[in-house]
PDB file of C-alpha atoms in Angstrom:
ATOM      1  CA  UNK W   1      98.905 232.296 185.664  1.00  0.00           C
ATOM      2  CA  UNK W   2      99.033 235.090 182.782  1.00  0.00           C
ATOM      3  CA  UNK W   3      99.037 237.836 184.242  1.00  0.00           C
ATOM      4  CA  UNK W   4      98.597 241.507 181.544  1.00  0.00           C
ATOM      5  CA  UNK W   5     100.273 244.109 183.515  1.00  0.00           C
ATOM      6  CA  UNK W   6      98.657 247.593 181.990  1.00  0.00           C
ATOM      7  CA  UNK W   7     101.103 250.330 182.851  1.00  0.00           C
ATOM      8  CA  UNK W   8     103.890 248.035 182.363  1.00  0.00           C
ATOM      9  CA  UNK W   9     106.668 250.170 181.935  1.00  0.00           C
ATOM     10  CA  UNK W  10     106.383 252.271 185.292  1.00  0.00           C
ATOM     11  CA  UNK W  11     108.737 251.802 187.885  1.00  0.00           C
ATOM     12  CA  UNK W  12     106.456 249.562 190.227  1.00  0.00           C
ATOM     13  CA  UNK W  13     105.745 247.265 187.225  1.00  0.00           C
ATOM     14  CA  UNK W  14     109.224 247.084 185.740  1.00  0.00           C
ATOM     15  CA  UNK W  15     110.439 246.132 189.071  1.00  0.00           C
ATOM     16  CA  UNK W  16     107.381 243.590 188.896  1.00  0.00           C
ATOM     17  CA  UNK W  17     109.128 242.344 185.206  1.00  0.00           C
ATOM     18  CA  UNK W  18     112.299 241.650 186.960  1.00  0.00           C
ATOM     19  CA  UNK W  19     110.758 239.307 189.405  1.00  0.00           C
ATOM     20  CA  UNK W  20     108.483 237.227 187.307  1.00  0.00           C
ATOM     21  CA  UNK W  21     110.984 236.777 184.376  1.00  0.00           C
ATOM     22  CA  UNK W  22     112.157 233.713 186.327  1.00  0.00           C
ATOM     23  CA  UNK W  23     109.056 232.775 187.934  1.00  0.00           C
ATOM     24  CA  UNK W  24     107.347 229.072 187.252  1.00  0.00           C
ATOM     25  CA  UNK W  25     103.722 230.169 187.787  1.00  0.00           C
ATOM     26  CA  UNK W  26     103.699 234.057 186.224  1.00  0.00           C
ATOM     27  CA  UNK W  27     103.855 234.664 182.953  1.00  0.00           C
ATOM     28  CA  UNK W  28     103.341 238.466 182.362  1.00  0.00           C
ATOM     29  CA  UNK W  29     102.105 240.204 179.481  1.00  0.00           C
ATOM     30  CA  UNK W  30     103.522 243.507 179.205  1.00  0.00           C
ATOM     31  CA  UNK W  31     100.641 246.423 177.921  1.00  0.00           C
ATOM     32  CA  UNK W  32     102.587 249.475 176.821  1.00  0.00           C
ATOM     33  CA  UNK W  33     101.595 252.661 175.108  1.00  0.00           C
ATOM     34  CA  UNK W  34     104.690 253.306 173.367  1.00  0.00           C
ATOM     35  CA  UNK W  35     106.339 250.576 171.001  1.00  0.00           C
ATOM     36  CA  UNK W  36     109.639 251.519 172.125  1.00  0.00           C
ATOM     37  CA  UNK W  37     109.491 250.813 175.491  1.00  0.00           C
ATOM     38  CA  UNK W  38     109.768 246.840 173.938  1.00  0.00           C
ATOM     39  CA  UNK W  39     113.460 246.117 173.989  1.00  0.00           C
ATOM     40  CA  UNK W  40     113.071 245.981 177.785  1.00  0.00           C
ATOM     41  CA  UNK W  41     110.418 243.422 178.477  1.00  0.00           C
ATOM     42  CA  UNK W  42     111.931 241.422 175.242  1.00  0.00           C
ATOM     43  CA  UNK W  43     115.946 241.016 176.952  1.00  0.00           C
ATOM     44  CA  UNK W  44     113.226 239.549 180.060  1.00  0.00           C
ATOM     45  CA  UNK W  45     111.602 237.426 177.430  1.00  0.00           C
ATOM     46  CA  UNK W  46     108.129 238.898 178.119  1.00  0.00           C
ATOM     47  CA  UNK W  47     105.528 239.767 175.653  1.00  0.00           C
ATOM     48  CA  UNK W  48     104.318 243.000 175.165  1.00  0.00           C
ATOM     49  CA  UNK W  49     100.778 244.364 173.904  1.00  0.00           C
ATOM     50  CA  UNK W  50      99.880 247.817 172.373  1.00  0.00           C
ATOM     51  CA  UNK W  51      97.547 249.786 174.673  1.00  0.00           C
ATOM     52  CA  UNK W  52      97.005 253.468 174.778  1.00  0.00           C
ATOM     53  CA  UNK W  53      93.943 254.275 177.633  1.00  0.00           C
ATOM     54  CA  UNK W  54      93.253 257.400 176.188  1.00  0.00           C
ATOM     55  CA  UNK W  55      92.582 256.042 172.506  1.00  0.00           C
ATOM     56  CA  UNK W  56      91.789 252.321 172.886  1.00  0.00           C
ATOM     57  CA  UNK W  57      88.143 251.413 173.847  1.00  0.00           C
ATOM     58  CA  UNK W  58      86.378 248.660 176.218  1.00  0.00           C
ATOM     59  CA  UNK W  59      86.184 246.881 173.275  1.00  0.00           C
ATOM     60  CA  UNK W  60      89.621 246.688 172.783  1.00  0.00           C
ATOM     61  CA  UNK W  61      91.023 246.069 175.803  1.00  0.00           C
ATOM     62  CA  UNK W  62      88.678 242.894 175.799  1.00  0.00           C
ATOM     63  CA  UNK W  63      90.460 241.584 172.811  1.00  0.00           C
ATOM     64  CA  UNK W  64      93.633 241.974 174.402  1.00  0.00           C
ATOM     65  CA  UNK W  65      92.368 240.194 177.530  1.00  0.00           C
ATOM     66  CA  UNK W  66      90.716 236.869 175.421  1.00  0.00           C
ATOM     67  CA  UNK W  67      93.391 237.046 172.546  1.00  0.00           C
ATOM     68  CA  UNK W  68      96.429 236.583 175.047  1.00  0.00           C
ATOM     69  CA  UNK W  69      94.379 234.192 177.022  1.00  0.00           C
ATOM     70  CA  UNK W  70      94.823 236.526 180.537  1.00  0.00           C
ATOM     71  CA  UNK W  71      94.024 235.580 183.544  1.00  0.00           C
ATOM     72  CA  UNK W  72      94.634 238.103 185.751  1.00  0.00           C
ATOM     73  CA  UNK W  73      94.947 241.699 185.290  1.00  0.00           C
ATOM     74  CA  UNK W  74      97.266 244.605 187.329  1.00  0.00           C
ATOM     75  CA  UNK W  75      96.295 247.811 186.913  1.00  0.00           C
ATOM     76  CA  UNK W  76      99.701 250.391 187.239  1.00  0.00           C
ATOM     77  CA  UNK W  77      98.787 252.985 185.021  1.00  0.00           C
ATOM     78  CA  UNK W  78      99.142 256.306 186.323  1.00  0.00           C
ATOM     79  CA  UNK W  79      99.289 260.043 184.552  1.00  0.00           C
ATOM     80  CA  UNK W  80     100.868 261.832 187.115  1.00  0.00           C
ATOM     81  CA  UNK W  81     102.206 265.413 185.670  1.00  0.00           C
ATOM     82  CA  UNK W  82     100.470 264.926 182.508  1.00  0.00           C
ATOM     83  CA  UNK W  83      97.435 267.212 182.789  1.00  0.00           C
ATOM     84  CA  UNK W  84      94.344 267.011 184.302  1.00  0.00           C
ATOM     85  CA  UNK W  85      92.553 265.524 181.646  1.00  0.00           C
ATOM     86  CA  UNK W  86      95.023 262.718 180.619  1.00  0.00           C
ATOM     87  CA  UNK W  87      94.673 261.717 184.149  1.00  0.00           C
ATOM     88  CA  UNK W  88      91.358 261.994 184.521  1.00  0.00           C
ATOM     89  CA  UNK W  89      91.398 259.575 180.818  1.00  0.00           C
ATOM     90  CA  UNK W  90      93.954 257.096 182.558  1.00  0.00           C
ATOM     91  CA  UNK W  91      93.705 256.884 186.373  1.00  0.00           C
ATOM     92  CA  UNK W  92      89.861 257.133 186.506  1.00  0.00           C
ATOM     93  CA  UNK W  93      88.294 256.395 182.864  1.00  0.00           C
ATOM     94  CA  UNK W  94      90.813 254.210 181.674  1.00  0.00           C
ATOM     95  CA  UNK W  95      91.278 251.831 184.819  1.00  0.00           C
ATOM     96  CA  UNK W  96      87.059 251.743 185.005  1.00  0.00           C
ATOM     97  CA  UNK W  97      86.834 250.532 181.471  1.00  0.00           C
ATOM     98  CA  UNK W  98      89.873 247.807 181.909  1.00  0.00           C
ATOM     99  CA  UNK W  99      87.657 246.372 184.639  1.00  0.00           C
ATOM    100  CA  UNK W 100      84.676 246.276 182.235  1.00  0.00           C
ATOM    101  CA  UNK W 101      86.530 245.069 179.713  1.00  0.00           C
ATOM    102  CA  UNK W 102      88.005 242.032 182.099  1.00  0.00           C
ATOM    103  CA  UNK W 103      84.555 241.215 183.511  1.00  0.00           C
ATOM    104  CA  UNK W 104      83.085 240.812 179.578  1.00  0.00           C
ATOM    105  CA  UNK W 105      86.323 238.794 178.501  1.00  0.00           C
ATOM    106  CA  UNK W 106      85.441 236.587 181.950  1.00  0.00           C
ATOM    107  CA  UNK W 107      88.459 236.969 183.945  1.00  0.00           C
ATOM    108  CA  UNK W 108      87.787 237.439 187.578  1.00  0.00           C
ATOM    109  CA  UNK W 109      91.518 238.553 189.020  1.00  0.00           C
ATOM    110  CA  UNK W 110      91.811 242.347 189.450  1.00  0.00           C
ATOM    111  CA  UNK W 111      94.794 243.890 191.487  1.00  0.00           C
ATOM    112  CA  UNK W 112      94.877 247.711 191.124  1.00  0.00           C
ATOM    113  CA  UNK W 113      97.863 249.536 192.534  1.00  0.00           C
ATOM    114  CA  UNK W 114      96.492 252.880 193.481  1.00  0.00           C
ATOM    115  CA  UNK W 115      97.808 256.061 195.874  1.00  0.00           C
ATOM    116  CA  UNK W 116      98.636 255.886 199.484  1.00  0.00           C
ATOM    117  CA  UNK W 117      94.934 257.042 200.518  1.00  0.00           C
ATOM    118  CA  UNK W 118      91.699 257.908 198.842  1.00  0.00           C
ATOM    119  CA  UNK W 119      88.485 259.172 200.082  1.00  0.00           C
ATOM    120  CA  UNK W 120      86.637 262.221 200.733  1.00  0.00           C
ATOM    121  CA  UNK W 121      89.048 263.894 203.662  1.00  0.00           C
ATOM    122  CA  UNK W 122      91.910 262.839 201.234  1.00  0.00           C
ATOM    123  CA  UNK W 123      90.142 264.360 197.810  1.00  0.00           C
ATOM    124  CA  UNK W 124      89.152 267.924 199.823  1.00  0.00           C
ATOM    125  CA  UNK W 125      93.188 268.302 201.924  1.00  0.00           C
ATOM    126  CA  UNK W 126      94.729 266.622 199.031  1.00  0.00           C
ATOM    127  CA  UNK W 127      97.112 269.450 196.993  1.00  0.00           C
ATOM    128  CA  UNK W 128      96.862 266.766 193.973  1.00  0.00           C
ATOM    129  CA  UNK W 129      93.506 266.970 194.289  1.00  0.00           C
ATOM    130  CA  UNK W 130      92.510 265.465 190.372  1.00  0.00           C
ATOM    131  CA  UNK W 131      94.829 262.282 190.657  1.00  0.00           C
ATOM    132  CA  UNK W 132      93.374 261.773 194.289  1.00  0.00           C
ATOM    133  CA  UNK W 133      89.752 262.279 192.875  1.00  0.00           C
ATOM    134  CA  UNK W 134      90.604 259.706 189.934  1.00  0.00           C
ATOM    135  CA  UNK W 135      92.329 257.219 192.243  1.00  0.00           C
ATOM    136  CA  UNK W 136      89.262 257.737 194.426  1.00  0.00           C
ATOM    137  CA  UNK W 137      86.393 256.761 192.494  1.00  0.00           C
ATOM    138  CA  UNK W 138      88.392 254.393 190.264  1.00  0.00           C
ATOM    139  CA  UNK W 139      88.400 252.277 193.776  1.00  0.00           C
ATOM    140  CA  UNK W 140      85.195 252.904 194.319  1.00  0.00           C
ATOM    141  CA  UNK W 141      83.945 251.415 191.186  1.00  0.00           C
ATOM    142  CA  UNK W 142      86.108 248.199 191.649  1.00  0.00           C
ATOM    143  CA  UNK W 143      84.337 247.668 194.893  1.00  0.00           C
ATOM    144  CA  UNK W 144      81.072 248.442 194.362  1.00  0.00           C
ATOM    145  CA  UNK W 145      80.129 248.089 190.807  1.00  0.00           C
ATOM    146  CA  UNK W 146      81.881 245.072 189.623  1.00  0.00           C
ATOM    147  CA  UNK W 147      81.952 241.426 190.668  1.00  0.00           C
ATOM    148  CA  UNK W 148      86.050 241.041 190.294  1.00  0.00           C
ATOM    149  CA  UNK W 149      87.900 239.483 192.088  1.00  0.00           C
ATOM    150  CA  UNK W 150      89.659 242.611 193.377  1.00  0.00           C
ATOM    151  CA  UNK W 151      92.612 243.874 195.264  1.00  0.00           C
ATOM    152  CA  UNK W 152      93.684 247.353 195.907  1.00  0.00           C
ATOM    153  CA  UNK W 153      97.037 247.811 197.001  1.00  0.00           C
ATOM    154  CA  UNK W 154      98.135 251.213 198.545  1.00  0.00           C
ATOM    155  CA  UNK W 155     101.821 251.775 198.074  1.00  0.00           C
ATOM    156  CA  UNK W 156     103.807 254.715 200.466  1.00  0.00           C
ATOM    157  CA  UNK W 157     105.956 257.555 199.354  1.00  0.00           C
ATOM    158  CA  UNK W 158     107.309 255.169 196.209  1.00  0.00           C
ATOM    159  CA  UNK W 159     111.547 255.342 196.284  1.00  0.00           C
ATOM    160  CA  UNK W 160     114.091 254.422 193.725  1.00  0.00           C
ATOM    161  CA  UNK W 161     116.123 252.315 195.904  1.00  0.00           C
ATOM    162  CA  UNK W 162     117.389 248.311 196.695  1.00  0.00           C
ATOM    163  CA  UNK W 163     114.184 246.773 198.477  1.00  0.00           C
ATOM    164  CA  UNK W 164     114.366 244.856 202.262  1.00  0.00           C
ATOM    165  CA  UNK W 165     111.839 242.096 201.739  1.00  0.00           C
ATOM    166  CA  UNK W 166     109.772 243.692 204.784  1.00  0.00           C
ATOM    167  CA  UNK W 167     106.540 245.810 204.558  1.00  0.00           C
ATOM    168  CA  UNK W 168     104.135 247.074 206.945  1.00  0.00           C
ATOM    169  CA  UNK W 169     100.459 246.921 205.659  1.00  0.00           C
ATOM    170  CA  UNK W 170      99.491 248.454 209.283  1.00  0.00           C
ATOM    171  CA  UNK W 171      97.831 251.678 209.128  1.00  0.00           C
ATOM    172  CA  UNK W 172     100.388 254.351 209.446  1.00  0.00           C
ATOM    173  CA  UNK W 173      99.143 258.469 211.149  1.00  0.00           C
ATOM    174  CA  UNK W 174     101.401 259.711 207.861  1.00  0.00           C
ATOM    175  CA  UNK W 175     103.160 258.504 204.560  1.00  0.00           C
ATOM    176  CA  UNK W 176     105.676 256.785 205.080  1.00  0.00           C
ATOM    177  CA  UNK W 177     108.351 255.564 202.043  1.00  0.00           C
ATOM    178  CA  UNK W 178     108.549 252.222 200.346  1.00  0.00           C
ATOM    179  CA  UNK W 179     110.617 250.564 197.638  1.00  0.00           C
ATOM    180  CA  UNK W 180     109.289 250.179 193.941  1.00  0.00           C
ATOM    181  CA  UNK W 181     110.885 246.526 194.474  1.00  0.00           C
ATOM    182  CA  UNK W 182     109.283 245.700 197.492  1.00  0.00           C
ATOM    183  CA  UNK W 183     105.601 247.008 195.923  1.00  0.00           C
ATOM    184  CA  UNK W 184     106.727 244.776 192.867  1.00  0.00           C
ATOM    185  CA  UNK W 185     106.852 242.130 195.399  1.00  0.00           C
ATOM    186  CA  UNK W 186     104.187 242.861 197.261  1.00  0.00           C
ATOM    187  CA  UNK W 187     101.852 241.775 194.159  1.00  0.00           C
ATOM    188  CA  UNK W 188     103.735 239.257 193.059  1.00  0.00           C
ATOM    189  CA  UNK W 189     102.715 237.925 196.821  1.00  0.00           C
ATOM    190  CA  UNK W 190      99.178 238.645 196.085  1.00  0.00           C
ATOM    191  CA  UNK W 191      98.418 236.830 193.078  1.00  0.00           C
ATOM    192  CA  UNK W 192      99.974 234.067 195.040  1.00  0.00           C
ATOM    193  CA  UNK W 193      97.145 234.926 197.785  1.00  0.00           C
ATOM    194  CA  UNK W 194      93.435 234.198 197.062  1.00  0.00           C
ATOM    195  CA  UNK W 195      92.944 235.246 200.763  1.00  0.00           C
ATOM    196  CA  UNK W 196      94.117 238.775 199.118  1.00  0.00           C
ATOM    197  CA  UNK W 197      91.061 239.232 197.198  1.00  0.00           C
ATOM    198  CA  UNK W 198      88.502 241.680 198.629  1.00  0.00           C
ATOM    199  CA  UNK W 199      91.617 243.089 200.618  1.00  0.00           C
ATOM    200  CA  UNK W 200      92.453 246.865 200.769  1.00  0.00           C
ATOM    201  CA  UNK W 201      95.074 247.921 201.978  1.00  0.00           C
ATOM    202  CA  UNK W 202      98.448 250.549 202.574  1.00  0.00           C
ATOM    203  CA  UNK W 203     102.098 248.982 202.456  1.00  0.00           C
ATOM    204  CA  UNK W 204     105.228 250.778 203.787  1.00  0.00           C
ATOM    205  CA  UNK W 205     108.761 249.803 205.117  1.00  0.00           C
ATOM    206  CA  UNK W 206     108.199 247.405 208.204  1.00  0.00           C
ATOM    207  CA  UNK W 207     109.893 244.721 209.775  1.00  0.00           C
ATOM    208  CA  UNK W 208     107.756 242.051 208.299  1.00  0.00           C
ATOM    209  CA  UNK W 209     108.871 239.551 205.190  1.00  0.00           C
ATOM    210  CA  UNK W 210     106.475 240.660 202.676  1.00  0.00           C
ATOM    211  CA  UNK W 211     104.575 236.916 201.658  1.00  0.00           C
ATOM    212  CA  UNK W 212     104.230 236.856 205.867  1.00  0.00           C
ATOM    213  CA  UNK W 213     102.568 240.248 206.099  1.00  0.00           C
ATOM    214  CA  UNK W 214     100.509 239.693 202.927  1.00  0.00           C
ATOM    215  CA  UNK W 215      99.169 235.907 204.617  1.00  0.00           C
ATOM    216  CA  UNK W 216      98.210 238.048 207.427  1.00  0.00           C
ATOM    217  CA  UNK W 217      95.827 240.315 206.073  1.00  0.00           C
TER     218      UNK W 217
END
C-alpha cells in the first residue's frame, strides 16, 4: 500500500515515518511544504513530495495523488499558532480539497487525524474556537459529502514521550494524554483495518494493545 502522508513532518506523522520505514506492506510518501524538512524522510529512505495547502490547488494535489501512484491518503496537517486564516487555509480548506482531489484521482482510502472532539458544544466552549471550527466541518465534509473510504481518528492531549503499545478508543468525560508514537501506531493499525473505515473515533492511554483495540471498534 502507498500511502501520501500530507503533513508529514509533524510529530504524529514523523513518528508514523519511523514505523513504516521497515514495514513490508507501507510504503509512505512524504508531502512536505518546506524542501528542507527532506534529509529526514531520505536517512528513512522515504520519498518526499512538494505540497504547500495554502498555494497548491485541487488540481494539484490530484497530480501528486496519480503521479506517485497513491493509494491511500493521511491527512496530519494542522496550523495550530499560525493565524486564523492559515488555519482556516489548512485544517478546513486545505484538508476539503485533498479529499476532492483523492476522489477525482480515484483513490478511495482516507484517514484524517483530527482534534480530540468536534461539534457544535465543542466549537461554542472551545477557547480555540477557529481550529475547532476547521477541524469541525473538515469532518463533516468527509462524512457527508464524499464517498471515501474514511476514517477519523481523534488523538488526546498529544505528548512527546516513549509510547506503551496500549490505547483506549472508549469515550473518556475529559482529555486525557496520549503518545505521538502510539497515534503513529494507531494508523499504521488502521490502514491494516478495512473494518476501520466509516469508524470515528477518540484514542487515549489505556490498557489495551493498540491493533486489539483498533479490531474492536
Amino acid at each position: 500500500m502507498k500511502v501520501l502522508v500530507v503533513g508529514a513532518n509533524g510529530g504524529v506523522s514523523r513518528q508514523f515515518a519511523d514505523l513504516v520505514k521497515t514495514n513490508e506492506q507501507i510504503e509512505e510518501v512524504a508531502a512536505i511544504r518546506n524542501m528542507d524538512q527532506t534529509p529526514f524522510f531520505t536517512e528513512r529512505g522515504i520519498q518526499t513530495v512538494y505540497l504547500d495547502l495554502t498555494k497548491h490547488t485541487q488540481e494539484d494535489i490530484e497530480a501528486i495523488i496519480k503521479d506517485n501512484a497513491i493509494d491511500s491518503v493521511i491527512f496530519s496537517a494542522g496550523a495550530g499558532g499560525s493565524g486564523d486564516d492559515i488555519v482556516m487555509m489548512v485544517d478546513l480548506d486545505g484538508a476539503i480539497k485533498t479529499m476532492q482531489a483523492t476522489e477525482a484521482a480515484g483513490v478511495k482510502r482516507f484517514v484524517i487525524v483530527s482534534t480530540f472532539r468536534t461539534g457544535r458544544a465543542e466549537i461554542e466552549k472551545n477557547y480555540i474556537r477557529v481550529y475547532t471550527t476547521g477541524k469541525t466541518y473538515a469532518d463533516e465534509w468527509l462524512k457527508s459529502r464524499t464517498k471515501l473510504d474514511w476514517t477519523i481518528v481523534h488523538p488526546g492531549l498529544l505528548q512527546d514521550i516513549p509510547g506503551t503499545g496500549k490505547i483506549t478508543t472508549v469515550p473518556q468525560s475529559d482529555m486525557i494524554g496520549v503518545s505521538r508514537q502510539d497515534i503513529a501506531r494507531t494508523l499504521v493499525s488502521v490502514l491494516e483495518n478495512d473494518t476501520t473505515i466509516g469508524k470515528e473515533f477518540e484514542v487515549v492511554n489505556g490498557d489495551t494493545p493498540i491493533d486489539e483495540a483498533i479490531k474492536a471498534l
